[in-house]
Short mmCIF file of C-alpha atoms in Angstrom, two decimals:
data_model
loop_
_atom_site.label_atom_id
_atom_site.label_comp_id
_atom_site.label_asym_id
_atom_site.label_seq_id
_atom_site.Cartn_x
_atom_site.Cartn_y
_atom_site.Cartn_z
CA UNK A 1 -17.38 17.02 26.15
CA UNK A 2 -16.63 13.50 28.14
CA UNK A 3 -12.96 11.96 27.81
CA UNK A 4 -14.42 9.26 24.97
CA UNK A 5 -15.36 11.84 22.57
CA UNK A 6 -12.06 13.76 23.73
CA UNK A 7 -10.20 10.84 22.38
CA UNK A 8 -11.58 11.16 18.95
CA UNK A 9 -10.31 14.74 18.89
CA UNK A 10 -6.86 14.17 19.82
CA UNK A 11 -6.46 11.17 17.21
CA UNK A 12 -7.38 14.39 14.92
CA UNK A 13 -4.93 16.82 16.56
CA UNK A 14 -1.78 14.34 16.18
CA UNK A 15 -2.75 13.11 13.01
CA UNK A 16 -3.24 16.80 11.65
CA UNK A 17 -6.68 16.62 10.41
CA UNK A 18 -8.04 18.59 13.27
CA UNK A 19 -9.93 22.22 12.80
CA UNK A 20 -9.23 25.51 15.09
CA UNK A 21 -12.44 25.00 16.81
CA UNK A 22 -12.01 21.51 18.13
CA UNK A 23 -8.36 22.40 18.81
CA UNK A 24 -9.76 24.76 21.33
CA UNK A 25 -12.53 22.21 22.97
CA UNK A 26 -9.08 19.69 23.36
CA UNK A 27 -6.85 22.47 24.73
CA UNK A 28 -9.86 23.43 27.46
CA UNK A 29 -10.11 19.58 27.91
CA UNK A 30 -6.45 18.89 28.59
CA UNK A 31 -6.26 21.64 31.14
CA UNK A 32 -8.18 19.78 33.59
CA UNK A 33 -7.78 16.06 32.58
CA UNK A 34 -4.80 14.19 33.16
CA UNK A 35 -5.62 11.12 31.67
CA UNK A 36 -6.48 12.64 27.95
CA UNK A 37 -3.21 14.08 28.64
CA UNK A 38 -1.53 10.62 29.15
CA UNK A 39 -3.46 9.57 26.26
CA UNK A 40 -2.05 12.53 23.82
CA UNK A 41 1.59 11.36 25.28
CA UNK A 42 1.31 7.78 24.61
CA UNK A 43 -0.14 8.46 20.53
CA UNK A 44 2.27 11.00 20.15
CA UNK A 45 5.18 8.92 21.11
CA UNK A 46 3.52 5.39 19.19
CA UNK A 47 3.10 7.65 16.51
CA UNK A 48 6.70 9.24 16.57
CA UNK A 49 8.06 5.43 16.54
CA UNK A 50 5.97 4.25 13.94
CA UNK A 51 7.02 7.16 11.63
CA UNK A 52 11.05 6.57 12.33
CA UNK A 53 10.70 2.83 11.40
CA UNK A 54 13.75 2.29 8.31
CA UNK A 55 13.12 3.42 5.26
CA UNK A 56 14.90 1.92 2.16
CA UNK A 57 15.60 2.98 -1.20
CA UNK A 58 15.79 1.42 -4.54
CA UNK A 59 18.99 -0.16 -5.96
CA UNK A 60 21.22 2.29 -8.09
CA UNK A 61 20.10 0.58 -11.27
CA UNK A 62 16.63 0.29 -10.13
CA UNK A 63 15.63 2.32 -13.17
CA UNK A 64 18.02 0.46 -15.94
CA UNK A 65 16.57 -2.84 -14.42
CA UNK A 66 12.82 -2.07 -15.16
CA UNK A 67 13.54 -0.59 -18.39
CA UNK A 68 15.48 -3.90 -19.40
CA UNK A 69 12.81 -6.19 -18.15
CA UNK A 70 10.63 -3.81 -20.01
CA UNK A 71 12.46 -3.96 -23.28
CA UNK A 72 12.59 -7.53 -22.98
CA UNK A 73 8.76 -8.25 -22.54
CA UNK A 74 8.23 -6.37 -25.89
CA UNK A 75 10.90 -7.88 -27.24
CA UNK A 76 9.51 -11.37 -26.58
CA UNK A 77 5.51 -10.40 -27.60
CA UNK A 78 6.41 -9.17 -30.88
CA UNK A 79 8.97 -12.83 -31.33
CA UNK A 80 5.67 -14.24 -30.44
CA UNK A 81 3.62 -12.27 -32.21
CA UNK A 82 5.75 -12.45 -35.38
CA UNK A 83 6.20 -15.99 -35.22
CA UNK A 84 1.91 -16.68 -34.78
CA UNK A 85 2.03 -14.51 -38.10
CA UNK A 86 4.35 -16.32 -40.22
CA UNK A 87 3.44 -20.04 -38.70
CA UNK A 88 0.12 -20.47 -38.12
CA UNK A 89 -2.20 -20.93 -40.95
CA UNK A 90 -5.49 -19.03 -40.38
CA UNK A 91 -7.38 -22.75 -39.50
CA UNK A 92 -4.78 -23.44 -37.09
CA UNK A 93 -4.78 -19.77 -35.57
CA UNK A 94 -8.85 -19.87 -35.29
CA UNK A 95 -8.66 -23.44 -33.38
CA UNK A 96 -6.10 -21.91 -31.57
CA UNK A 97 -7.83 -18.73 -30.54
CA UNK A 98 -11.19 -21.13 -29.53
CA UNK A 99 -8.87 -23.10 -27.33
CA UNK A 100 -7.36 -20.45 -25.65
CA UNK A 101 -10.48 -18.61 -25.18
CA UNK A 102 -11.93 -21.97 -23.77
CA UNK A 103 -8.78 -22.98 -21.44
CA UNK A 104 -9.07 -18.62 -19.63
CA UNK A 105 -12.85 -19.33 -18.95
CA UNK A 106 -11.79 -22.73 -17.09
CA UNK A 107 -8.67 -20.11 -15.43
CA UNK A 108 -11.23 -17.42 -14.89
CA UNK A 109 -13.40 -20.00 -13.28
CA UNK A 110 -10.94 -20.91 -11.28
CA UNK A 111 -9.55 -17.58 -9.90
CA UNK A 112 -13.30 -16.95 -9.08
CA UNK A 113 -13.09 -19.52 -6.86
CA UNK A 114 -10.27 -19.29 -5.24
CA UNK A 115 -10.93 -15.27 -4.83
CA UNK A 116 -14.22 -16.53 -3.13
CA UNK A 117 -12.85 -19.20 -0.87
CA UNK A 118 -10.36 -16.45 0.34
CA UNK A 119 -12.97 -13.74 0.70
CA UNK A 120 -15.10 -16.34 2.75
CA UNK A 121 -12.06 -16.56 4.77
CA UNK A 122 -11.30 -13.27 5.44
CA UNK A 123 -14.00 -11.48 3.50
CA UNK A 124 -12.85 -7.58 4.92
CA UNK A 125 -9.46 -8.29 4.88
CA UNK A 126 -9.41 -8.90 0.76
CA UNK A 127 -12.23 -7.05 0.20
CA UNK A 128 -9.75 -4.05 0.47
CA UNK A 129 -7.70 -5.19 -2.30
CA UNK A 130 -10.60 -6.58 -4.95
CA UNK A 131 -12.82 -3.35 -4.97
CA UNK A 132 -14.57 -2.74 -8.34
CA UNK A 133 -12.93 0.52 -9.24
CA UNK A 134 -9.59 -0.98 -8.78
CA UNK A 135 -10.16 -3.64 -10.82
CA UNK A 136 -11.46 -1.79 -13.76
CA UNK A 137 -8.30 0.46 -13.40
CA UNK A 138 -5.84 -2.40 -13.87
CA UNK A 139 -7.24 -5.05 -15.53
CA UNK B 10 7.17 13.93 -3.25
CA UNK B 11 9.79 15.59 -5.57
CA UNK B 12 10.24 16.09 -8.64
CA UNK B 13 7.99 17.29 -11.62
CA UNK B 14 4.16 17.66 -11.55
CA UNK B 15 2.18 14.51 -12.51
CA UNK B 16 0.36 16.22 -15.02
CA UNK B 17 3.85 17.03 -16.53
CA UNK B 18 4.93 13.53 -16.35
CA UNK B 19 1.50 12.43 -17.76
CA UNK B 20 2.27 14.79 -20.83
CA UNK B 21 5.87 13.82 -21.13
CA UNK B 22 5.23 9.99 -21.43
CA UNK B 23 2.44 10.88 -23.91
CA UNK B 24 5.25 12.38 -26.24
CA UNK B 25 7.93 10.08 -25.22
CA UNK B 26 7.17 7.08 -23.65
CA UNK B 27 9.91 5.61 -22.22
CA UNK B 28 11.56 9.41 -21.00
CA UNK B 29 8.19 9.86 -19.72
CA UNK B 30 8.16 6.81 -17.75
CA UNK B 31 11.69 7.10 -16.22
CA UNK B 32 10.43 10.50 -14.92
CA UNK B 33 7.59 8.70 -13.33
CA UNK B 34 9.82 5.89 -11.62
CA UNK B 35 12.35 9.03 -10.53
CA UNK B 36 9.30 10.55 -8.62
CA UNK B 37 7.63 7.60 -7.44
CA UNK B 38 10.20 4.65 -7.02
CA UNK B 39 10.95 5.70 -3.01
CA UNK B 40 7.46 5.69 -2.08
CA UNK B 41 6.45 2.39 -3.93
CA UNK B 42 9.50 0.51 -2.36
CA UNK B 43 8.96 1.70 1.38
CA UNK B 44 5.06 0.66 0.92
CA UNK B 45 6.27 -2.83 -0.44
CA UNK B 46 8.81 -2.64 2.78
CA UNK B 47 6.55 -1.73 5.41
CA UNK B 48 4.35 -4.69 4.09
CA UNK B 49 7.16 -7.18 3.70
CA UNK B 50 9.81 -6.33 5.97
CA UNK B 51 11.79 -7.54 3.04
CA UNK B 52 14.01 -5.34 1.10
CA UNK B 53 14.69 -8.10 -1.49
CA UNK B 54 11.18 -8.92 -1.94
CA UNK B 55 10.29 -5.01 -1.53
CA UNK B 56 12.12 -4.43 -4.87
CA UNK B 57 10.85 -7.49 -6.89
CA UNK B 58 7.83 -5.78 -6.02
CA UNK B 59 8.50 -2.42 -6.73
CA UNK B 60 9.70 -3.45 -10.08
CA UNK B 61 6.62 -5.36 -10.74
CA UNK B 62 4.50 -2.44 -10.12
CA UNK B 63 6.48 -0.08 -12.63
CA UNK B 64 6.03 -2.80 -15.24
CA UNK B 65 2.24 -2.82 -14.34
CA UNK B 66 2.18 1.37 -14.88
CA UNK B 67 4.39 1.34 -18.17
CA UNK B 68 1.68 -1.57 -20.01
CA UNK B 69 -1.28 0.43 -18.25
CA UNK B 70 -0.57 4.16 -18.41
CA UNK B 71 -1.82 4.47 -21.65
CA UNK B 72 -5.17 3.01 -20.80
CA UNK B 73 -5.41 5.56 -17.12
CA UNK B 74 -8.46 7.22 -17.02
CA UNK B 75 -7.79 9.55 -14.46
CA UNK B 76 -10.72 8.76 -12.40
CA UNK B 77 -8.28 9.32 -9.34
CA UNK B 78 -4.87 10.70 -9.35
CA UNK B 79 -1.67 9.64 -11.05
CA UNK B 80 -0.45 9.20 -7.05
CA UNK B 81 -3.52 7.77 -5.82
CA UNK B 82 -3.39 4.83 -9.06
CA UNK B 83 0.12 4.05 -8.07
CA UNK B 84 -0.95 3.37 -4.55
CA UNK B 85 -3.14 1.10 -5.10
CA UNK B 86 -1.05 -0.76 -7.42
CA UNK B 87 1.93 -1.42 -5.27
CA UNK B 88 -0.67 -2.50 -2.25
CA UNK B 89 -2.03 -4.96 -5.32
CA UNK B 90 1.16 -6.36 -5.98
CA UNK B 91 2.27 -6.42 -2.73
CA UNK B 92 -0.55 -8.77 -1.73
CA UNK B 93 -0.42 -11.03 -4.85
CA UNK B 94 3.46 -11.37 -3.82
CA UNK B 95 2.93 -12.11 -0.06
CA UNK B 96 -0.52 -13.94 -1.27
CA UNK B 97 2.25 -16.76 -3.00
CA UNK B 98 4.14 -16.64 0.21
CA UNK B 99 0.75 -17.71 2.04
CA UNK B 100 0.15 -14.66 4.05
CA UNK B 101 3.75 -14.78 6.03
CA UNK B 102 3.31 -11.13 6.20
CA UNK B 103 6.89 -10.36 7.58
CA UNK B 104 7.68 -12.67 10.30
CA UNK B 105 9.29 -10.93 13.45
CA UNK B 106 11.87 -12.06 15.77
CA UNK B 107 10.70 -13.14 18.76
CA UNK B 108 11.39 -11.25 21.93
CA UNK B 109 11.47 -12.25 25.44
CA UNK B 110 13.38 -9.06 27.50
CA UNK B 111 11.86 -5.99 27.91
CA UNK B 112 12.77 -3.29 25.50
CA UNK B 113 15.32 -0.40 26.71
CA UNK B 114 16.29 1.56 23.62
CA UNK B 115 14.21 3.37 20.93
CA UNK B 116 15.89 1.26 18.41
CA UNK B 117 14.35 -2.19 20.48
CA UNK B 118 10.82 -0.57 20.70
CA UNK B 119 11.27 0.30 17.22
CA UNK B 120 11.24 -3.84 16.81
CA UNK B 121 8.51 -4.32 19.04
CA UNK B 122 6.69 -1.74 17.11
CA UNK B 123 7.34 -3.98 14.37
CA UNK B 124 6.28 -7.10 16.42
CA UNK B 125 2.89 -5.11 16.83
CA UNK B 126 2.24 -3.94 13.06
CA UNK B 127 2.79 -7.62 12.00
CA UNK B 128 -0.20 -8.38 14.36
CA UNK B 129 -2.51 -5.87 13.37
CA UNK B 130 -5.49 -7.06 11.00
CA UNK B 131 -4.15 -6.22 7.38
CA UNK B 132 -7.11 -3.25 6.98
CA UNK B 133 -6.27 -1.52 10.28
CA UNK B 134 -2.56 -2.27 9.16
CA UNK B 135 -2.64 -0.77 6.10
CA UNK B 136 -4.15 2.66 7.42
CA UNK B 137 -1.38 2.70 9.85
CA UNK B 138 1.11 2.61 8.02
CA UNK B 139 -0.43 5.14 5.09
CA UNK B 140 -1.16 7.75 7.54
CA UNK B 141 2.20 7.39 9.82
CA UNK B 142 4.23 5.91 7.69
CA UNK B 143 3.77 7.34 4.37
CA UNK B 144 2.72 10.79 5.90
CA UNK B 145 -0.77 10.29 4.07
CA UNK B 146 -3.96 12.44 4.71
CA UNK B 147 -7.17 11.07 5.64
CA UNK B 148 -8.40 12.26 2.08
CA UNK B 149 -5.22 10.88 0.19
CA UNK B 150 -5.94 7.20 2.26
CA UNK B 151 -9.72 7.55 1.58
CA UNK B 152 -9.15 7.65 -2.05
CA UNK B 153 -6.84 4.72 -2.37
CA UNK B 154 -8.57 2.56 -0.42
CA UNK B 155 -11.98 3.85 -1.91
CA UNK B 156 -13.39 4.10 1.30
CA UNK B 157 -15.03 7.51 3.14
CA UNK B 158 -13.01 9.90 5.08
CA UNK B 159 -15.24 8.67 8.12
CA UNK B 160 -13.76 4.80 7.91
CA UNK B 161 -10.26 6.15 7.74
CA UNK B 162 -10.80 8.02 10.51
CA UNK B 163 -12.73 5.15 12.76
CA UNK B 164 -9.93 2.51 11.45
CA UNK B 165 -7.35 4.05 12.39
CA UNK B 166 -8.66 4.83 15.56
CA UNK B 167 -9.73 1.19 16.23
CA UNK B 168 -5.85 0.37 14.94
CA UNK B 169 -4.44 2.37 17.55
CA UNK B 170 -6.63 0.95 20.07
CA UNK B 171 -5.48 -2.10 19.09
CA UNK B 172 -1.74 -1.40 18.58
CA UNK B 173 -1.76 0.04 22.45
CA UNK B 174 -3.46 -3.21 23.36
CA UNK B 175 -0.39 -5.63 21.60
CA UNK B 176 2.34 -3.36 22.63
CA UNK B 177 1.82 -3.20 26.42
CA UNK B 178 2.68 -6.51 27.45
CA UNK B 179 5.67 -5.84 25.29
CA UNK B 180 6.59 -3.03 26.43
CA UNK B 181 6.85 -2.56 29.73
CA UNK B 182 8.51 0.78 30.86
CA UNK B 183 5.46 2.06 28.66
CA UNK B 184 5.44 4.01 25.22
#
């Protein structure tokens, strides 16, 4: 096997996706070619780096914090939802609705665009993020 | 990961919501904050983030499908919200000091490494930092990103390529 194919293998080996079989092609390999064996050197020390960069953790109330701001989003929907109830007459809330409903298509329109302007910026950088199944998941 | 099994969590939020939930942030909060961080390279703005993406799971959970795994959906939440955050900030995916001397100590090639991250395309960026970062497997990363095994596999060997490439003017002793 030449050293370009070799290199494929040892990305497998350090990253520990690699099977017995091409373990033993890379081990033959190395024996006899010192610059694979540079090459397993350098990813095995980039990779050592990149894996001690800091870590973080959360704040000690990180939990309390997101069930507050929880607790407070339902608190305000049902104020709002309440107050539609006891406010609005049902003309009102129906002209209401249709407005809405008008004014998200204009946002919707608009997010479309601006999605696509991005995407024909960078189209396989944010095409990573915008992915069909993703989308159906969260929204 | 620690903690209790995500079916068990799954179960215990669909008895009890919130205890559920608080299980779920207990298991999940250390992983969605370092993702946010090693996007940011902002703690502040890695925890506005975080907390973002458990409000996004608490209004959602109810409606998860399971098509992919209670992990795997988290995932790709937090690298959602991390993008709509640094989106608003126009991109200024975490700017790095600027260094002109040649790095000595593991703790300055640990900032260059940094510098060189910050410089990768975001998609060769991201698979980085799943695989080494988050101790990922080429499976786990597949799923998130919905992607095969195979472009895993050929990004992150492009990345590396490319990583080498921006980190040996830096670095001059070598890695």
């Amino acid at each position: 096997m030449n050293c370009k194919k070799i290199k494929k293998l040892i990305q497998l080996y350090i990253d520990q996706e690699i099977d017995s079989e091409k373990t033993q092609v890379l081990k033959e390999h190395l024996k006899t070619c010192a610059s694979c064996q540079r090459e397993v050197n350098t990813l095995v020390s980039l990779k050592k780096l990149i894996s001690s960069q800091e870590k973080i953790t959360t704040s000690q109330d990180f939990i309390a914090k997101v069930i507050e701001k929880i607790r407070k989003q339902e608190i305000l929907k049902m104020n709002l939802e309440g107050a539609a109830k006891r406010l609005i007459p049902l003309p009102l809330a129906l002209g209401l609705v249709t407005f809405i409903y008008l004014g998200s298509l204009q946002i919707r329109k608009e997010n479309f665009l601006e999605e696509y302007l991005l995407s024909a910026l960078d189209e396989r950088e944010v095409s990573l993020f915008i992915d069909r199944e993703i989308y159906e998941e969260l929204f | 990961m620690v903690g209790r099994k995500d079916k068990e969590i799954l179960t215990l939020i669909a008895e009890d919501k919130e205890y559920g939930f608080k299980m779920l942030v207990e298991k999940y909060q250390v992983q969605v904050i370092n993702l946010a961080y090693s996007l940011s390279r902002d703690s502040s703005l890695a925890e506005d983030i975080a907390q973002e993406v458990f409000l996004k799971i608490f209004k959602k959970i109810d409606s998860f499908q399971r098509k992919s795994s209670l992990s795997t959906w988290i995932y790709r939440i937090t690298l959602n919200m991390s993008y709509q955050f640094l989106r608003k900030r126009k991109f200024s995916l975490f700017s790095p000091k600027k260094y002109s001397f040649s790095p000595e100590d593991t703790q300055e090639k640990k900032e260059i490494i940094n510098i060189g991250l910050s410089r990768l395309p975001l998609k060769y960026r991201i698979v980085i930092i799943l695989k080494d970062l988050q101790g990922l497997s080429y499976k786990e990363i597949a799923r998130i990103l919905n992607c095969s095994m195979g472009t895993v596999e050929s990004r992150l060997f492009r990345a590396r390529i490319l990583l080498k490439k921006i980190l040996t003017p830096l670095i001059k002793e070598g890695l």
